[in-house]
Amino acid sequence: VPFLSEEVFQSLGVTSYPPTGDHPQGDKLRVTSVHWEDFPKADKKYIDANLETQMASARKVVEDALALRAKAGIRVRQPLSELKIKTGLPKEILDIIGDEVNVKNVEVVAKIKNTELNTELNTELREEGLINEFTRHVQDLRKAGGFVPKDKIELHYSTTSDLNDSINKWAQHIKTHNNVAKIIGAKDTKEVFKAEGEFEWEGKKIWLGIKKL
């Protein structure tokens, strides 16, 4: 943590301060390290008590919604259509809740008693969930293979025909999010890959293999 704090401090571009007078080397040394600085004091005029209350409510909503997800056995990467909440909050905070819970729409409904999460999955939502999981596994393979973000890769995969259709439909999305130059929907046992792996989606296996171009 001390090294990370120092790195962030130095990245701000501040290289000198007025002499502090309390350094062992006296006033001749200007402080250039975060560790020579006093801990900052909060300026109460910038504290927004109303915003803090709203964010506390938002955290409770997110906690309740994620609990409903867990109860239904639906992973967070699987998008859902709607979350209904009782607490009225600004749109900006509703958007944050939507991102945290991974729902398309957050609606305030005063008449409901508790948070309500629509856990029904249509074809589009299931497909998007598949692609989210697919891209995550490709990213994991990139890390396992020692690739850096700028490295373009060739991606091979093998799965069932129905999942193959969905992956083809989202091919450009996969290329953009994983820096993939070429996608091949076939498994060649003669190919040598830098990293490969397999995962399941709704009981169906998906094999992945990647190599650098």
Short mmCIF file of C-alpha atoms in Angstrom, two decimals:
data_model
loop_
_atom_site.label_atom_id
_atom_site.label_comp_id
_atom_site.label_asym_id
_atom_site.label_seq_id
_atom_site.Cartn_x
_atom_site.Cartn_y
_atom_site.Cartn_z
CA VAL A 1 0.00 0.00 0.00
CA PRO A 2 2.73 2.60 0.77
CA PHE A 3 4.31 2.06 -2.65
CA LEU A 4 0.95 2.26 -4.44
CA SER A 5 0.09 5.46 -2.56
CA GLU A 6 3.42 6.96 -3.58
CA GLU A 7 2.91 5.96 -7.22
CA VAL A 8 -0.54 7.58 -7.34
CA PHE A 9 0.82 10.71 -5.63
CA GLN A 10 3.72 11.01 -8.07
CA SER A 11 1.41 10.47 -11.07
CA LEU A 12 -0.43 13.67 -10.14
CA GLY A 13 2.57 15.61 -11.38
CA VAL A 14 3.20 17.59 -8.17
CA THR A 15 6.94 17.75 -7.65
CA SER A 16 7.49 20.42 -4.99
CA TYR A 17 5.87 22.07 -2.01
CA PRO A 18 6.73 25.06 0.19
CA PRO A 19 9.33 24.17 2.86
CA THR A 20 7.71 22.49 5.85
CA GLY A 21 10.44 23.21 8.38
CA ASP A 22 9.98 19.85 10.10
CA HIS A 23 12.09 17.67 7.82
CA PRO A 24 15.38 16.28 9.23
CA GLN A 25 17.27 18.16 6.52
CA GLY A 26 15.53 21.41 7.31
CA ASP A 27 13.91 23.99 5.05
CA LYS A 28 16.31 23.33 2.20
CA LEU A 29 14.40 20.17 1.20
CA ARG A 30 11.05 20.55 -0.45
CA VAL A 31 8.65 17.68 0.19
CA THR A 32 8.17 15.44 -2.86
CA SER A 33 6.65 12.37 -1.19
CA VAL A 34 3.14 11.66 0.02
CA HIS A 35 4.67 10.31 3.22
CA TRP A 36 5.83 13.81 4.19
CA GLU A 37 2.32 15.20 3.89
CA ASP A 38 -0.21 15.67 6.64
CA PHE A 39 -3.37 13.59 6.37
CA PRO A 40 -5.93 15.82 4.61
CA LYS A 41 -8.79 17.23 6.64
CA ALA A 42 -12.32 17.02 5.26
CA ASP A 43 -13.88 20.31 4.23
CA LYS A 44 -17.39 20.02 5.63
CA LYS A 45 -18.81 22.47 3.13
CA TYR A 46 -18.35 19.81 0.45
CA ILE A 47 -20.18 17.12 2.39
CA ASP A 48 -23.58 16.42 0.87
CA ALA A 49 -25.62 14.74 3.62
CA ASN A 50 -28.55 14.13 1.26
CA LEU A 51 -26.33 12.40 -1.28
CA GLU A 52 -24.82 10.22 1.44
CA THR A 53 -28.32 9.18 2.52
CA GLN A 54 -29.27 8.39 -1.08
CA MET A 55 -26.14 6.30 -1.61
CA ALA A 56 -26.82 4.38 1.61
CA SER A 57 -30.28 3.58 0.26
CA ALA A 58 -28.77 2.56 -3.07
CA ARG A 59 -26.33 0.19 -1.38
CA LYS A 60 -29.22 -1.45 0.49
CA VAL A 61 -31.16 -1.87 -2.77
CA VAL A 62 -28.14 -3.43 -4.48
CA GLU A 63 -27.62 -5.77 -1.53
CA ASP A 64 -31.25 -6.90 -1.63
CA ALA A 65 -31.25 -7.33 -5.42
CA LEU A 66 -28.04 -9.39 -5.40
CA ALA A 67 -29.54 -11.57 -2.67
CA LEU A 68 -32.54 -12.19 -4.95
CA ARG A 69 -30.16 -13.10 -7.78
CA ALA A 70 -28.35 -15.57 -5.54
CA LYS A 71 -31.62 -17.09 -4.38
CA ALA A 72 -32.68 -17.61 -8.01
CA GLY A 73 -29.27 -19.06 -8.88
CA ILE A 74 -28.56 -16.42 -11.54
CA ARG A 75 -24.97 -15.21 -11.90
CA VAL A 76 -24.30 -11.46 -11.97
CA ARG A 77 -22.93 -11.58 -15.54
CA GLN A 78 -26.37 -12.67 -16.72
CA PRO A 79 -28.31 -9.48 -17.60
CA LEU A 80 -31.89 -9.21 -16.35
CA SER A 81 -34.69 -7.05 -17.65
CA GLU A 82 -36.06 -5.13 -14.67
CA LEU A 83 -35.65 -4.23 -11.03
CA LYS A 84 -38.47 -2.54 -9.12
CA ILE A 85 -37.68 -0.59 -5.97
CA LYS A 86 -39.74 1.38 -3.49
CA THR A 87 -37.24 4.14 -2.71
CA GLY A 88 -37.32 7.20 -4.97
CA LEU A 89 -33.80 8.12 -6.11
CA PRO A 90 -32.28 10.40 -8.79
CA LYS A 91 -31.76 8.89 -12.25
CA GLU A 92 -27.97 9.01 -11.85
CA ILE A 93 -28.17 6.77 -8.79
CA LEU A 94 -30.74 4.49 -10.43
CA ASP A 95 -28.25 4.04 -13.28
CA ILE A 96 -25.55 3.06 -10.78
CA ILE A 97 -27.91 0.51 -9.22
CA GLY A 98 -28.68 -0.87 -12.68
CA ASP A 99 -24.98 -1.32 -13.43
CA GLU A 100 -24.26 -2.97 -10.08
CA VAL A 101 -27.17 -5.40 -10.35
CA ASN A 102 -26.83 -5.81 -14.15
CA VAL A 103 -30.41 -5.01 -15.10
CA LYS A 104 -31.68 -3.16 -18.14
CA ASN A 105 -34.18 -1.00 -16.26
CA VAL A 106 -34.66 0.18 -12.67
CA GLU A 107 -38.16 1.41 -11.92
CA VAL A 108 -39.40 3.17 -8.78
CA VAL A 109 -42.79 1.80 -7.73
CA ALA A 110 -44.14 3.31 -4.53
CA LYS A 111 -46.82 0.63 -3.98
CA ILE A 112 -44.51 -2.37 -3.68
CA LYS A 113 -43.42 -3.60 -0.24
CA ASN A 114 -39.95 -4.93 -1.09
CA THR A 115 -37.41 -4.91 -3.88
CA GLU A 116 -38.67 -6.97 -6.84
CA LEU A 117 -36.32 -8.49 -9.41
CA ASN A 118 -37.61 -9.91 -12.67
CA THR A 119 -35.63 -13.15 -13.09
CA GLU A 120 -37.33 -14.32 -16.29
CA LEU A 121 -34.88 -14.80 -19.14
CA ASN A 122 -35.83 -14.39 -22.78
CA THR A 123 -33.65 -15.42 -25.72
CA GLU A 124 -31.93 -12.05 -26.02
CA LEU A 125 -30.99 -11.92 -22.33
CA ARG A 126 -29.70 -15.49 -22.34
CA GLU A 127 -27.62 -14.75 -25.42
CA GLU A 128 -26.10 -11.64 -23.86
CA GLY A 129 -25.30 -13.59 -20.71
CA LEU A 130 -23.53 -16.23 -22.78
CA ILE A 131 -21.39 -13.62 -24.53
CA ASN A 132 -20.49 -11.93 -21.24
CA GLU A 133 -19.27 -15.27 -19.91
CA PHE A 134 -17.52 -16.09 -23.20
CA THR A 135 -15.56 -12.82 -23.27
CA ARG A 136 -14.57 -13.23 -19.62
CA HIS A 137 -13.10 -16.66 -20.32
CA VAL A 138 -11.22 -15.34 -23.34
CA GLN A 139 -9.81 -12.58 -21.14
CA ASP A 140 -8.77 -15.16 -18.54
CA LEU A 141 -6.94 -17.11 -21.26
CA ARG A 142 -5.18 -13.94 -22.40
CA LYS A 143 -3.87 -13.48 -18.86
CA ALA A 144 -2.91 -17.14 -18.55
CA GLY A 145 -1.03 -16.91 -21.86
CA GLY A 146 0.89 -13.84 -20.73
CA PHE A 147 -0.59 -11.53 -23.36
CA VAL A 148 -0.59 -7.76 -22.87
CA PRO A 149 -3.60 -5.64 -23.91
CA LYS A 150 -2.05 -4.56 -27.23
CA ASP A 151 -1.42 -8.15 -28.38
CA LYS A 152 -3.83 -9.30 -31.06
CA ILE A 153 -4.87 -12.92 -30.89
CA GLU A 154 -6.43 -15.64 -32.99
CA LEU A 155 -9.34 -17.27 -31.18
CA HIS A 156 -10.54 -20.82 -31.80
CA TYR A 157 -13.63 -22.28 -30.15
CA SER A 158 -15.84 -25.34 -30.35
CA THR A 159 -19.37 -25.83 -29.01
CA THR A 160 -22.91 -26.89 -29.93
CA SER A 161 -24.58 -25.56 -33.08
CA ASP A 162 -27.06 -23.34 -31.23
CA LEU A 163 -24.38 -21.65 -29.11
CA ASN A 164 -22.23 -21.35 -32.20
CA ASP A 165 -24.99 -19.30 -33.86
CA SER A 166 -25.06 -16.89 -30.92
CA ILE A 167 -21.28 -16.52 -30.87
CA ASN A 168 -21.23 -15.80 -34.59
CA LYS A 169 -23.88 -13.15 -34.11
CA TRP A 170 -21.74 -11.41 -31.47
CA ALA A 171 -18.40 -11.94 -33.23
CA GLN A 172 -17.60 -8.25 -33.64
CA HIS A 173 -18.36 -7.60 -29.97
CA ILE A 174 -15.99 -10.40 -28.98
CA LYS A 175 -13.26 -9.07 -31.27
CA THR A 176 -13.57 -5.57 -29.85
CA HIS A 177 -13.62 -6.55 -26.18
CA ASN A 178 -10.84 -9.15 -26.38
CA ASN A 179 -8.60 -7.64 -29.10
CA VAL A 180 -9.23 -10.62 -31.36
CA ALA A 181 -8.16 -10.35 -34.99
CA LYS A 182 -9.61 -13.67 -36.15
CA ILE A 183 -12.25 -16.06 -34.79
CA ILE A 184 -12.41 -19.66 -35.97
CA GLY A 185 -15.34 -21.83 -34.91
CA ALA A 186 -13.57 -25.17 -34.98
CA LYS A 187 -11.17 -27.22 -32.87
CA ASP A 188 -8.06 -28.49 -34.63
CA THR A 189 -6.20 -31.01 -32.50
CA LYS A 190 -3.03 -30.34 -34.51
CA GLU A 191 -2.98 -26.67 -33.57
CA VAL A 192 -0.69 -25.50 -30.80
CA PHE A 193 -2.22 -22.82 -28.58
CA LYS A 194 -0.62 -20.48 -26.11
CA ALA A 195 -3.56 -21.06 -23.77
CA GLU A 196 -6.74 -23.12 -23.93
CA GLY A 197 -9.58 -24.07 -21.66
CA GLU A 198 -13.20 -25.16 -21.38
CA PHE A 199 -16.30 -23.98 -19.55
CA GLU A 200 -19.99 -24.87 -19.43
CA TRP A 201 -22.98 -22.75 -20.27
CA GLU A 202 -26.36 -24.16 -19.26
CA GLY A 203 -24.95 -27.68 -19.41
CA LYS A 204 -23.24 -27.23 -22.78
CA LYS A 205 -19.46 -27.25 -23.10
CA ILE A 206 -17.48 -24.51 -24.84
CA TRP A 207 -13.80 -25.07 -25.64
CA LEU A 208 -11.50 -22.10 -26.27
CA GLY A 209 -7.96 -21.84 -27.59
CA ILE A 210 -5.90 -18.72 -28.32
CA LYS A 211 -2.55 -17.86 -29.90
CA LYS A 212 -0.75 -14.66 -30.78
CA LEU A 213 -0.77 -13.39 -34.33
#
